[in-house]
Amino acid sequence: CWEVRKHNSSEWCRFIRSNPDCRLEGGFLNYLEGVFCVFPPRLLPLAVTLYALWLLYLFIILGVTAEKFFCPNLSAISTNLKLSHNVAVFSLTSPLHGVTFLAFGNGAPDVFSAVVAFSDPRTAGLAIGAVFGAGVFVTTVVAGGIALVKPFTAASRPFLRDVIFYMVAVFLTFMVLYFGRITLGEALGERHRGRGWGVVGAACGCHNPPLLPPVPGYLGLYVFYVFTVVLCTWIHRRQRGEGLAPPRPWEPEMLTDAEEQESSGTNSGDYGEEYQPLLPSQETSLRILTTALSPLDYRKWRRKPWYWRLFKVFKVPVELVLLLTVPVVDPDKDDLNWKRPLNCLHVLTSPLLCVLTLKSGAYGLYQIQGVFPVWGLVTLVGSVLAIIIFITTSNEEPPKYHCVFAFLGFLASAMWINAAATELVNILRTLGIIFQLSNTVLGLTLLAWGNSIGDTFSDLTMARQGYPRMAFSACFGGIIFNILVGVGLGCLLQMTSSQLVVKLEPDSLLVWVLAGALGLSLVFSFVSVPAQCFQLGKAYGICLILYYLAFLCVALLTEFRVIHLSAM
């Protein structure tokens, strides 16, 4: 499909529609036909500009959905499963929550983008570039920025554990790229005869290779990582006698949830007593619905600067649609965020959203017996359930089954993220065809930067507030989930729809540059951090940022073939 720009502009549309390689998998919009068939050739810059703006808006959709809807429902699910909260990435009170639910919530855009990209062999390079590119960016720019913002002493054992596991994951991916394919054993970690290391038996020419030890596998390695975190935390607890150790001089004391709310002023008295009603009153259902659907807090709006208001204006349409379709359960509120009229509406809109976004609406538009569409059946059943719930509940008290709405909200927000990630991958592939750029360079730049921008701001803010160790742990701990689950789950889903072997052949030298840069950055931190007695300062941060700039220059020079391998 890359050859479309080599033809005459009058033949672009016919080439796009006749070439099977130009078909975009999934998605609601055909971006290739839009730019090459709808827009005339002289308006190509306008089309690219609109696509770039839409790309930025897709990142906003991903961020808003993950932050305000996906993560809160995950938190509510973990509460219902009796897993305690903590603001840390790896909670000492509940490490399983930190490495599973919280990691899934923070890495949702990255994982869904990788899964969508891996679902099509033509965009697998985009996923590899994004996963590796985000890894290099977070472990250099973000980690270096934390050291620059607030020098600190890193937690030795968690750091060494995370870096070692991440290096194993990078080495596993390097082996997969070297052999050019990933098997079911490498995705899951199962034992197969002759498949202990994927294609090692075939590479050695063995017709009946012996039973080799099982490959760790992406998903299997992550399960082992979770087990290791839980075991280490249990041992640490036993060593300190089940009590919380006093904070070290370089470690700020952890606040409880109530203390944090009081210090940040986010409790009920945040806006002063003048905003509290003098007499308690029961609100009508219509009033509750309109208040719940308002994405604007006018008191907060008046206090915020102009750039926050401008950004909020762009987010309001997204938040309004999400409020209409995704329920949110908040365990920190007395009423668990129960809004009877809106939650009853969610019983209808959330399932309808799921069937209309799954496989880009293919299942929702399917007609039962060729007569009645699936979306009509879902609407009918949802309406009946919504009426029953509305009649049998009250506005003041949530029902006993209110926790079910957390699972419904989790599913609905996951479908939103998946739909946005699909559009994101398709538009990046379109931009790659327009500018003759490989999927790998688009993944390591635009997709990696877009998915990492939220982590960057949150980690740097956490460091400025006095929690640099926590932010630094997030740099190395969070991306382990992204690479292991993103690659493993993406390849596994592709296997279910095709064969049991997924080809991952590097399309250029850039893939090896990317893998080598990530591995080298991890080795640098693995050696230099203990050499500094885990006391990280500005020199360490400057070295990491300079390393990323050098890597970016080499990657771009490789993409434009300034750096290339000479023919043998």
Coordinates of C-alpha atoms in Angstrom, one line a residue:
C1 CA 0.0 0.0 0.0
W2 CA 3.0 2.3 0.4
E3 CA 3.3 2.5 -3.3
V4 CA 0.2 4.7 -3.6
R5 CA 2.2 7.9 -3.6
K6 CA 4.4 6.6 -6.5
H7 CA 1.3 6.6 -8.8
N8 CA -0.3 9.6 -10.4
S9 CA -2.7 11.4 -8.1
S10 CA -5.6 10.6 -10.4
E11 CA -5.0 6.9 -9.7
W12 CA -4.7 7.1 -5.9
C13 CA -8.4 6.3 -5.1
R14 CA -8.5 3.3 -7.5
F15 CA -5.3 1.9 -6.1
I16 CA -6.5 2.2 -2.5
R17 CA -9.8 0.5 -3.2
S18 CA -8.3 -2.3 -5.4
N19 CA -5.3 -3.1 -3.2
P20 CA -6.1 -5.7 -0.4
D21 CA -3.1 -4.4 1.6
C22 CA -4.8 -1.0 1.9
R23 CA -7.8 -2.4 3.9
L24 CA -7.9 -1.3 7.5
E25 CA -8.9 -3.9 10.0
G26 CA -11.6 -2.8 12.3
G27 CA -12.5 0.8 13.1
F28 CA -15.5 2.9 12.2
L29 CA -13.7 5.3 9.7
N30 CA -11.7 4.4 6.6
Y31 CA -8.9 6.9 6.8
L32 CA -7.1 5.8 3.7
E33 CA -10.2 6.3 1.5
G34 CA -10.8 9.5 3.2
V35 CA -7.4 11.1 2.4
F36 CA -7.0 9.6 -1.1
C37 CA -10.6 9.5 -2.3
V38 CA -12.6 12.2 -0.5
F39 CA -10.0 15.0 -0.4
P40 CA -8.5 16.2 -3.7
P41 CA -4.7 15.9 -4.1
R42 CA -4.2 19.6 -3.6
L43 CA -5.9 19.5 -0.2
L44 CA -3.7 16.7 1.1
P45 CA -2.1 19.0 3.7
L46 CA -5.6 19.9 5.0
A47 CA -6.4 16.2 5.4
V48 CA -3.2 15.5 7.2
T49 CA -3.9 18.5 9.6
L50 CA -7.4 17.2 10.3
Y51 CA -6.0 13.7 10.9
A52 CA -3.3 15.0 13.3
L53 CA -5.9 16.9 15.3
W54 CA -8.2 13.9 15.4
L55 CA -5.1 11.9 16.6
L56 CA -4.6 14.3 19.5
Y57 CA -8.2 14.0 20.4
L58 CA -8.0 10.2 20.4
F59 CA -5.3 10.5 23.0
I60 CA -7.5 12.7 25.1
I61 CA -10.3 10.1 24.8
L62 CA -8.0 7.4 25.9
G63 CA -6.7 9.4 28.9
V64 CA -10.1 10.6 30.1
T65 CA -11.6 7.1 29.8
A66 CA -8.7 5.5 31.7
E67 CA -8.4 8.1 34.4
K68 CA -12.0 8.9 35.2
F69 CA -13.9 5.7 34.4
F70 CA -11.6 2.7 33.9
C71 CA -9.4 3.1 36.9
P72 CA -12.2 4.1 39.4
N73 CA -14.2 1.0 38.5
L74 CA -11.1 -1.2 38.8
S75 CA -10.6 0.3 42.3
A76 CA -14.2 -0.5 43.2
I77 CA -13.8 -4.0 41.9
S78 CA -10.7 -4.5 44.0
T79 CA -12.6 -3.1 47.1
N80 CA -15.4 -5.6 46.5
L81 CA -12.8 -8.4 46.3
K82 CA -11.4 -7.3 49.7
L83 CA -8.1 -5.9 48.3
S84 CA -7.1 -2.7 50.2
H85 CA -6.2 0.6 48.5
N86 CA -2.9 2.4 48.5
V87 CA -1.6 5.3 46.5
A88 CA 1.7 3.4 45.8
V89 CA 2.3 1.4 42.6
F90 CA 3.2 -1.6 44.7
S91 CA 1.3 -1.4 47.9
L92 CA 2.8 -2.9 51.0
T93 CA -0.6 -3.7 52.3
S94 CA -1.8 -5.2 49.1
P95 CA 0.9 -5.9 46.5
L96 CA -1.4 -8.0 44.4
H97 CA -3.6 -4.9 43.9
G98 CA -0.6 -2.9 42.8
V99 CA 0.8 -5.3 40.2
T100 CA -2.6 -6.4 38.8
F101 CA -5.5 -3.9 39.1
L102 CA -3.5 -0.7 39.4
A103 CA -1.0 -1.7 36.7
F104 CA -3.9 -2.6 34.4
G105 CA -5.6 0.7 35.1
N106 CA -2.4 2.8 34.5
G107 CA -1.3 0.8 31.4
A108 CA -4.8 0.4 29.8
P109 CA -4.1 2.7 26.8
D110 CA -0.7 1.1 26.1
V111 CA -2.0 -2.5 26.4
F112 CA -5.1 -1.9 24.3
S113 CA -3.1 -0.1 21.6
A114 CA -0.6 -3.0 21.6
V115 CA -3.3 -5.7 21.4
V116 CA -5.1 -3.9 18.6
A117 CA -1.8 -3.4 16.7
F118 CA -0.8 -7.0 17.1
S119 CA -4.2 -8.2 15.9
D120 CA -3.1 -7.3 12.3
P121 CA 0.3 -8.5 11.1
R122 CA 0.6 -5.3 9.0
T123 CA 0.6 -3.2 12.1
A124 CA 2.6 -5.5 14.4
G125 CA 5.6 -3.2 13.9
L126 CA 3.6 -0.3 15.4
A127 CA 3.0 -2.3 18.6
I128 CA 6.7 -3.3 18.9
G129 CA 7.7 0.3 18.3
A130 CA 5.2 1.6 20.9
V131 CA 6.1 -1.0 23.6
F132 CA 9.8 -0.6 23.2
G133 CA 9.7 3.1 22.5
A134 CA 7.6 3.8 25.6
G135 CA 10.0 1.6 27.6
V136 CA 13.0 3.7 26.5
F137 CA 11.1 7.0 27.0
V138 CA 9.9 6.1 30.5
T139 CA 13.1 4.6 31.8
T140 CA 15.2 7.5 30.5
V141 CA 13.2 10.7 30.2
V142 CA 10.7 10.1 33.0
A143 CA 13.2 8.5 35.4
G144 CA 15.8 11.1 34.6
G145 CA 13.2 13.9 35.1
I146 CA 12.3 12.5 38.6
A147 CA 16.0 12.6 39.6
L148 CA 16.3 16.2 38.3
V149 CA 13.2 17.3 40.0
K150 CA 14.0 15.8 43.4
P151 CA 17.2 13.8 44.1
F152 CA 16.5 10.8 46.3
T153 CA 17.6 7.4 47.4
A154 CA 15.9 4.6 45.4
A155 CA 14.5 1.5 47.1
S156 CA 17.2 -1.1 46.4
R157 CA 15.3 -4.4 46.3
P158 CA 12.2 -3.4 44.3
F159 CA 14.4 -1.6 41.8
L160 CA 16.7 -4.6 41.3
R161 CA 13.7 -6.9 41.0
D162 CA 11.9 -4.8 38.5
V163 CA 15.0 -4.1 36.3
I164 CA 15.9 -7.8 36.2
F165 CA 12.4 -8.9 35.2
Y166 CA 12.2 -6.1 32.6
M167 CA 15.6 -7.2 31.1
V168 CA 14.3 -10.8 30.9
A169 CA 11.2 -9.6 29.1
V170 CA 13.3 -7.5 26.7
F171 CA 15.6 -10.6 26.1
L172 CA 12.5 -12.7 25.5
T173 CA 11.3 -10.2 22.9
F174 CA 14.7 -10.1 21.3
M175 CA 14.7 -13.9 20.9
V176 CA 11.2 -13.8 19.4
L177 CA 12.3 -11.1 16.9
Y178 CA 15.5 -13.1 16.1
F179 CA 13.6 -16.2 15.2
G180 CA 10.8 -14.2 13.5
R181 CA 7.8 -15.7 15.1
I182 CA 6.1 -16.3 18.5
T183 CA 4.5 -19.6 19.4
L184 CA 1.7 -20.4 21.8
G185 CA 4.3 -21.5 24.3
E186 CA 6.1 -18.2 24.1
A187 CA 2.8 -16.3 24.6
L188 CA 1.6 -18.4 27.6
G189 CA 4.6 -20.2 29.0
E190 CA 3.3 -23.7 28.3
R191 CA 5.4 -26.8 28.0
H192 CA 5.6 -28.2 24.4
R193 CA 7.7 -31.0 23.0
G194 CA 10.4 -29.4 20.9
R195 CA 9.2 -26.0 21.7
G196 CA 11.0 -25.2 24.9
W197 CA 12.5 -22.1 23.2
G198 CA 10.0 -21.6 20.4
V199 CA 11.8 -22.5 17.2
V200 CA 15.1 -23.6 18.6
G201 CA 14.5 -27.2 17.8
A202 CA 13.6 -26.4 14.2
A203 CA 16.6 -24.0 13.9
C204 CA 18.9 -26.8 15.1
G205 CA 17.5 -29.1 12.4
C206 CA 16.1 -31.7 14.9
H207 CA 13.2 -33.7 13.5
N208 CA 12.3 -35.1 17.0
P209 CA 13.8 -32.7 19.5
P210 CA 13.8 -33.6 23.1
L211 CA 11.5 -32.1 25.7
L212 CA 13.1 -28.9 26.7
P213 CA 12.3 -26.7 29.8
P214 CA 9.3 -24.6 29.2
V215 CA 9.8 -21.1 27.9
P216 CA 8.9 -18.5 30.5
G217 CA 6.4 -16.9 28.1
Y218 CA 5.0 -13.4 28.3
L219 CA 1.9 -14.1 30.3
G220 CA 3.6 -16.8 32.3
L221 CA 6.5 -14.5 33.2
Y222 CA 4.1 -11.8 34.4
V223 CA 2.3 -14.4 36.6
F224 CA 5.7 -15.3 38.0
Y225 CA 6.5 -11.6 38.5
V226 CA 3.3 -11.1 40.5
F227 CA 4.1 -14.1 42.6
T228 CA 7.6 -12.7 43.2
V229 CA 6.2 -9.3 44.3
V230 CA 3.8 -10.9 46.7
L231 CA 6.4 -13.3 48.1
C232 CA 9.0 -10.5 48.6
T233 CA 6.4 -8.3 50.3
W234 CA 5.4 -11.2 52.6
I235 CA 9.0 -11.9 53.6
H236 CA 9.6 -8.1 54.1
R237 CA 6.6 -8.1 56.5
R238 CA 7.8 -11.0 58.4
Q239 CA 11.2 -9.4 58.8
R240 CA 9.8 -6.2 60.3
G241 CA 7.3 -8.0 62.5
E242 CA 4.0 -7.2 60.6
G243 CA 4.4 -3.5 61.6
L244 CA 4.9 -0.5 59.4
A245 CA 8.5 0.5 59.5
P246 CA 9.2 4.2 60.4
P247 CA 10.0 6.2 57.3
R248 CA 13.6 6.8 56.5
P249 CA 15.0 10.3 56.4
W250 CA 14.7 10.4 52.6
E251 CA 11.3 8.8 52.6
P252 CA 8.2 11.0 53.4
E253 CA 5.6 9.5 55.6
M254 CA 2.8 7.9 53.8
L255 CA -0.6 9.5 54.4
T256 CA -3.8 7.6 54.8
D257 CA -6.7 8.3 52.4
A258 CA -8.4 10.5 54.9
E259 CA -5.3 12.5 55.7
E260 CA -4.6 13.0 52.0
Q261 CA -8.1 14.4 51.5
E262 CA -7.7 16.7 54.4
S263 CA -4.3 17.9 53.2
S264 CA -5.4 18.4 49.7
G265 CA -8.7 19.9 50.6
T266 CA -10.8 17.5 48.6
N267 CA -13.3 16.6 51.3
S268 CA -16.8 17.9 51.7
G269 CA -15.7 21.1 53.2
D270 CA -13.5 22.0 50.3
Y271 CA -15.5 25.0 49.1
G272 CA -16.6 26.3 52.4
E273 CA -19.6 26.0 54.5
E274 CA -21.5 28.6 52.5
Y275 CA -22.0 26.0 49.8
Q276 CA -23.6 23.5 52.2
P277 CA -27.4 23.4 52.3
L278 CA -29.0 24.8 55.5
L279 CA -31.8 22.2 55.6
P280 CA -31.6 18.7 54.1
S281 CA -33.8 18.2 51.1
Q282 CA -34.7 15.3 48.8
E283 CA -33.7 15.9 45.2
T284 CA -36.0 14.8 42.4
S285 CA -34.9 12.2 39.9
L286 CA -34.7 14.8 37.1
R287 CA -32.5 17.0 39.2
I288 CA -30.2 14.1 40.1
L289 CA -29.9 13.1 36.4
T290 CA -29.0 16.6 35.2
T291 CA -26.5 17.1 38.0
A292 CA -24.9 13.7 37.4
L293 CA -24.6 14.4 33.6
S294 CA -22.9 17.7 34.1
P295 CA -19.1 17.3 33.4
L296 CA -18.4 20.8 34.7
D297 CA -17.8 21.8 38.3
Y298 CA -18.6 25.6 38.2
R299 CA -16.8 26.3 41.5
K300 CA -13.7 24.6 40.3
W301 CA -14.0 26.3 36.9
R302 CA -13.8 29.8 38.5
R303 CA -10.6 29.0 40.3
K304 CA -8.7 27.3 37.4
P305 CA -6.4 29.2 35.0
W306 CA -7.4 29.8 31.4
Y307 CA -5.4 26.9 29.8
W308 CA -7.1 24.5 32.2
R309 CA -10.5 25.9 31.0
L310 CA -9.5 25.6 27.4
F311 CA -8.5 22.0 27.8
K312 CA -11.6 21.3 29.7
V313 CA -13.7 22.6 26.8
F314 CA -12.2 19.9 24.6
K315 CA -12.8 17.2 27.2
V316 CA -16.4 18.1 27.9
P317 CA -18.0 16.3 24.9
V318 CA -16.0 13.1 25.7
E319 CA -16.9 13.2 29.3
L320 CA -20.6 13.8 28.6
V321 CA -20.7 10.8 26.3
L322 CA -18.8 8.7 28.8
L323 CA -21.1 9.8 31.6
L324 CA -24.1 8.6 29.6
T325 CA -22.6 5.2 28.8
V326 CA -20.3 4.2 31.6
P327 CA -21.3 3.8 35.3
V328 CA -18.8 4.6 38.0
V329 CA -18.8 3.2 41.5
D330 CA -16.9 5.2 44.1
P331 CA -16.3 3.3 47.4
D332 CA -15.0 6.5 49.0
K333 CA -18.4 8.2 48.8
D334 CA -21.2 7.5 51.3
D335 CA -23.7 6.7 48.5
L336 CA -21.0 4.8 46.4
N337 CA -21.8 7.3 43.7
W338 CA -25.3 5.9 43.3
K339 CA -27.4 8.0 40.9
R340 CA -30.6 6.1 40.5
P341 CA -31.9 7.7 37.2
L342 CA -28.5 7.7 35.6
N343 CA -27.6 4.2 36.7
C344 CA -30.9 2.9 35.4
L345 CA -30.1 4.6 32.1
H346 CA -26.7 2.8 32.2
V347 CA -28.4 -0.5 32.2
L348 CA -29.6 0.3 28.7
T349 CA -26.7 2.3 27.3
S350 CA -23.7 0.3 28.5
P351 CA -24.7 -3.1 27.0
L352 CA -25.8 -1.2 23.8
L353 CA -22.4 0.4 23.7
C354 CA -20.6 -2.9 24.1
V355 CA -22.5 -4.6 21.2
L356 CA -22.1 -1.6 18.9
T357 CA -18.3 -1.2 19.5
L358 CA -17.4 -4.9 19.5
K359 CA -15.8 -5.7 16.2
S360 CA -16.8 -2.2 15.0
G361 CA -20.5 -3.0 15.3
A362 CA -20.4 -6.2 13.3
Y363 CA -22.1 -8.1 16.1
G364 CA -24.5 -5.4 17.1
L365 CA -25.8 -5.0 13.5
Y366 CA -26.2 -8.8 13.0
Q367 CA -29.8 -9.7 12.4
I368 CA -31.3 -12.7 14.3
Q369 CA -33.0 -15.0 11.8
G370 CA -32.4 -12.2 9.3
V371 CA -35.2 -10.2 10.9
F372 CA -34.4 -8.7 14.3
P373 CA -31.1 -7.0 14.9
V374 CA -29.0 -7.8 18.0
W375 CA -28.9 -4.1 19.1
G376 CA -32.7 -4.1 19.1
L377 CA -32.8 -7.2 21.4
V378 CA -30.3 -5.6 23.7
T379 CA -32.3 -2.3 23.8
L380 CA -35.5 -4.3 24.6
V381 CA -33.9 -6.3 27.5
G382 CA -32.0 -3.3 28.8
S383 CA -35.2 -1.2 28.9
V384 CA -37.1 -3.8 30.9
L385 CA -34.2 -4.2 33.4
A386 CA -33.9 -0.4 33.7
I387 CA -37.6 0.0 34.5
I388 CA -37.5 -2.8 37.1
I389 CA -34.4 -1.3 38.8
F390 CA -36.0 2.1 38.8
I391 CA -39.2 0.9 40.5
T392 CA -37.5 -1.3 43.1
T393 CA -34.8 1.2 44.3
S394 CA -34.7 4.7 45.8
N395 CA -32.6 7.8 45.2
E396 CA -31.2 7.9 48.7
E397 CA -29.8 4.4 49.2
P398 CA -27.9 2.2 46.7
P399 CA -29.1 -1.4 46.2
K400 CA -27.2 -4.4 47.6
Y401 CA -26.2 -5.3 44.0
H402 CA -24.7 -1.9 43.3
C403 CA -21.2 -3.5 43.0
V404 CA -22.4 -5.1 39.7
F405 CA -22.4 -1.6 38.2
A406 CA -18.6 -1.5 38.8
F407 CA -18.1 -4.6 36.6
L408 CA -20.5 -3.1 34.0
G409 CA -18.6 0.2 34.0
F410 CA -15.3 -1.7 33.7
L411 CA -16.5 -3.5 30.6
A412 CA -18.0 -0.4 29.0
S413 CA -14.9 1.7 29.6
A414 CA -12.7 -1.1 28.3
M415 CA -14.8 -1.2 25.1
W416 CA -14.4 2.6 24.8
I417 CA -10.6 2.3 25.2
N418 CA -10.5 -0.5 22.7
A419 CA -12.5 1.4 20.1
A420 CA -10.3 4.5 20.5
A421 CA -7.1 2.4 20.3
T422 CA -8.4 0.8 17.1
E423 CA -9.0 4.2 15.5
L424 CA -5.6 5.3 16.8
V425 CA -3.7 2.4 15.2
N426 CA -5.6 2.9 11.9
I427 CA -4.9 6.6 11.7
L428 CA -1.2 6.1 12.5
R429 CA -1.0 3.5 9.8
T430 CA -2.6 6.0 7.4
L431 CA -0.1 8.7 8.3
G432 CA 2.7 6.2 7.8
I433 CA 1.5 5.5 4.3
I434 CA 1.2 9.2 3.5
F435 CA 4.7 10.1 4.7
Q436 CA 6.3 6.8 3.8
L437 CA 7.3 6.1 7.4
S438 CA 7.6 2.6 8.9
N439 CA 5.2 1.5 11.6
T440 CA 8.1 1.1 14.0
V441 CA 9.1 4.7 13.9
L442 CA 5.5 5.8 14.3
G443 CA 5.2 3.5 17.3
L444 CA 8.3 4.6 19.0
T445 CA 7.5 8.3 18.6
L446 CA 3.8 9.3 18.3
L447 CA 2.2 6.3 19.8
A448 CA 4.8 5.9 22.6
W449 CA 4.8 9.6 23.4
G450 CA 1.0 9.8 23.4
N451 CA 0.5 6.8 25.7
S452 CA 3.3 7.9 28.0
I453 CA 2.4 11.6 28.4
G454 CA 0.0 10.8 31.3
D455 CA 2.5 8.7 33.2
T456 CA 5.1 11.5 32.7
F457 CA 3.0 14.2 34.3
S458 CA 1.7 12.0 37.1
D459 CA 5.2 10.7 38.0
L460 CA 6.8 14.1 37.9
T461 CA 4.0 15.6 40.0
M462 CA 4.4 12.8 42.5
A463 CA 8.1 13.5 42.7
R464 CA 7.5 17.2 43.3
Q465 CA 5.0 16.4 46.0
G466 CA 7.7 14.5 47.9
Y467 CA 7.3 10.9 46.6
P468 CA 10.2 10.4 44.2
R469 CA 10.8 6.8 45.3
M470 CA 7.2 5.9 44.5
A471 CA 7.4 7.7 41.1
F472 CA 10.7 6.0 40.3
S473 CA 9.3 2.6 41.1
A474 CA 6.4 3.3 38.8
C475 CA 8.8 3.9 35.9
F476 CA 10.2 0.4 36.0
G477 CA 7.3 -1.5 37.5
G478 CA 4.4 -0.2 35.4
I479 CA 6.0 -0.9 32.0
I480 CA 6.6 -4.5 32.9
F481 CA 2.9 -5.0 32.7
N482 CA 2.7 -3.2 29.3
I483 CA 5.3 -5.3 27.6
L484 CA 4.4 -8.7 29.0
V485 CA 0.6 -8.4 28.9
G486 CA 0.5 -6.2 25.8
V487 CA 2.7 -8.5 23.6
G488 CA 1.5 -11.8 25.2
L489 CA -2.2 -11.0 25.0
G490 CA -2.0 -9.4 21.6
C491 CA -0.2 -12.3 20.0
L492 CA -2.5 -14.8 21.9
L493 CA -5.6 -13.1 20.4
Q494 CA -4.1 -13.2 16.9
M495 CA -3.5 -16.9 17.4
T496 CA -7.2 -17.6 18.2
S497 CA -8.2 -16.0 14.9
S498 CA -5.6 -17.5 12.7
Q499 CA -2.8 -20.1 13.3
L500 CA -0.9 -21.0 16.5
V501 CA 2.2 -19.2 15.3
V502 CA 2.4 -15.4 14.8
K503 CA 5.2 -14.1 12.6
L504 CA 7.1 -11.1 14.0
E505 CA 9.7 -10.5 11.4
P506 CA 11.6 -7.2 11.9
D507 CA 10.9 -5.0 8.9
S508 CA 14.1 -2.9 9.2
L509 CA 17.3 -2.3 11.2
L510 CA 15.3 0.2 13.3
V511 CA 13.7 -2.7 15.3
W512 CA 17.1 -3.9 16.4
V513 CA 18.2 -0.3 17.2
L514 CA 15.1 0.0 19.4
A515 CA 15.6 -3.3 21.2
G516 CA 19.3 -2.6 21.7
A517 CA 18.6 0.9 23.0
L518 CA 16.1 -0.4 25.6
G519 CA 18.4 -3.2 26.7
L520 CA 21.3 -0.8 27.0
S521 CA 19.3 1.7 29.0
L522 CA 18.3 -1.0 31.5
V523 CA 21.9 -2.3 31.8
F524 CA 23.0 1.3 32.4
S525 CA 20.6 1.8 35.2
F526 CA 21.2 -1.7 36.6
V527 CA 24.9 -0.9 36.9
S528 CA 25.0 2.8 37.7
V529 CA 22.2 2.9 40.3
P530 CA 23.9 0.4 42.7
A531 CA 27.3 2.0 41.9
Q532 CA 25.9 5.3 43.3
C533 CA 24.6 3.4 46.5
F534 CA 21.1 4.0 45.1
Q535 CA 21.4 7.8 45.7
L536 CA 20.2 9.3 42.5
G537 CA 20.8 13.0 41.7
K538 CA 20.9 15.4 38.8
A539 CA 24.0 13.8 37.1
Y540 CA 22.1 10.5 36.7
G541 CA 19.0 12.4 35.4
I542 CA 21.0 14.4 32.8
C543 CA 22.8 11.2 31.6
L544 CA 19.4 9.4 31.0
I545 CA 17.9 12.4 29.1
L546 CA 21.0 12.8 26.9
Y547 CA 20.9 9.0 26.3
Y548 CA 17.3 9.3 25.0
L549 CA 18.2 12.2 22.7
A550 CA 21.1 10.3 21.3
F551 CA 18.8 7.2 20.8
L552 CA 16.2 9.3 19.1
C553 CA 18.8 10.8 16.7
V554 CA 20.1 7.3 15.8
A555 CA 16.6 6.0 15.3
L556 CA 15.5 8.8 13.0
L557 CA 18.8 8.5 11.0
T558 CA 18.2 4.8 10.7
E559 CA 14.6 5.3 9.5
F560 CA 15.8 7.7 6.8
R561 CA 18.6 5.3 5.8
V562 CA 21.4 7.6 6.7
I563 CA 22.6 4.8 8.9
H564 CA 22.2 1.4 7.2
L565 CA 23.9 -1.9 6.9
S566 CA 26.1 -2.3 3.8
A567 CA 25.2 -5.2 1.5
M568 CA 27.5 -8.2 2.0

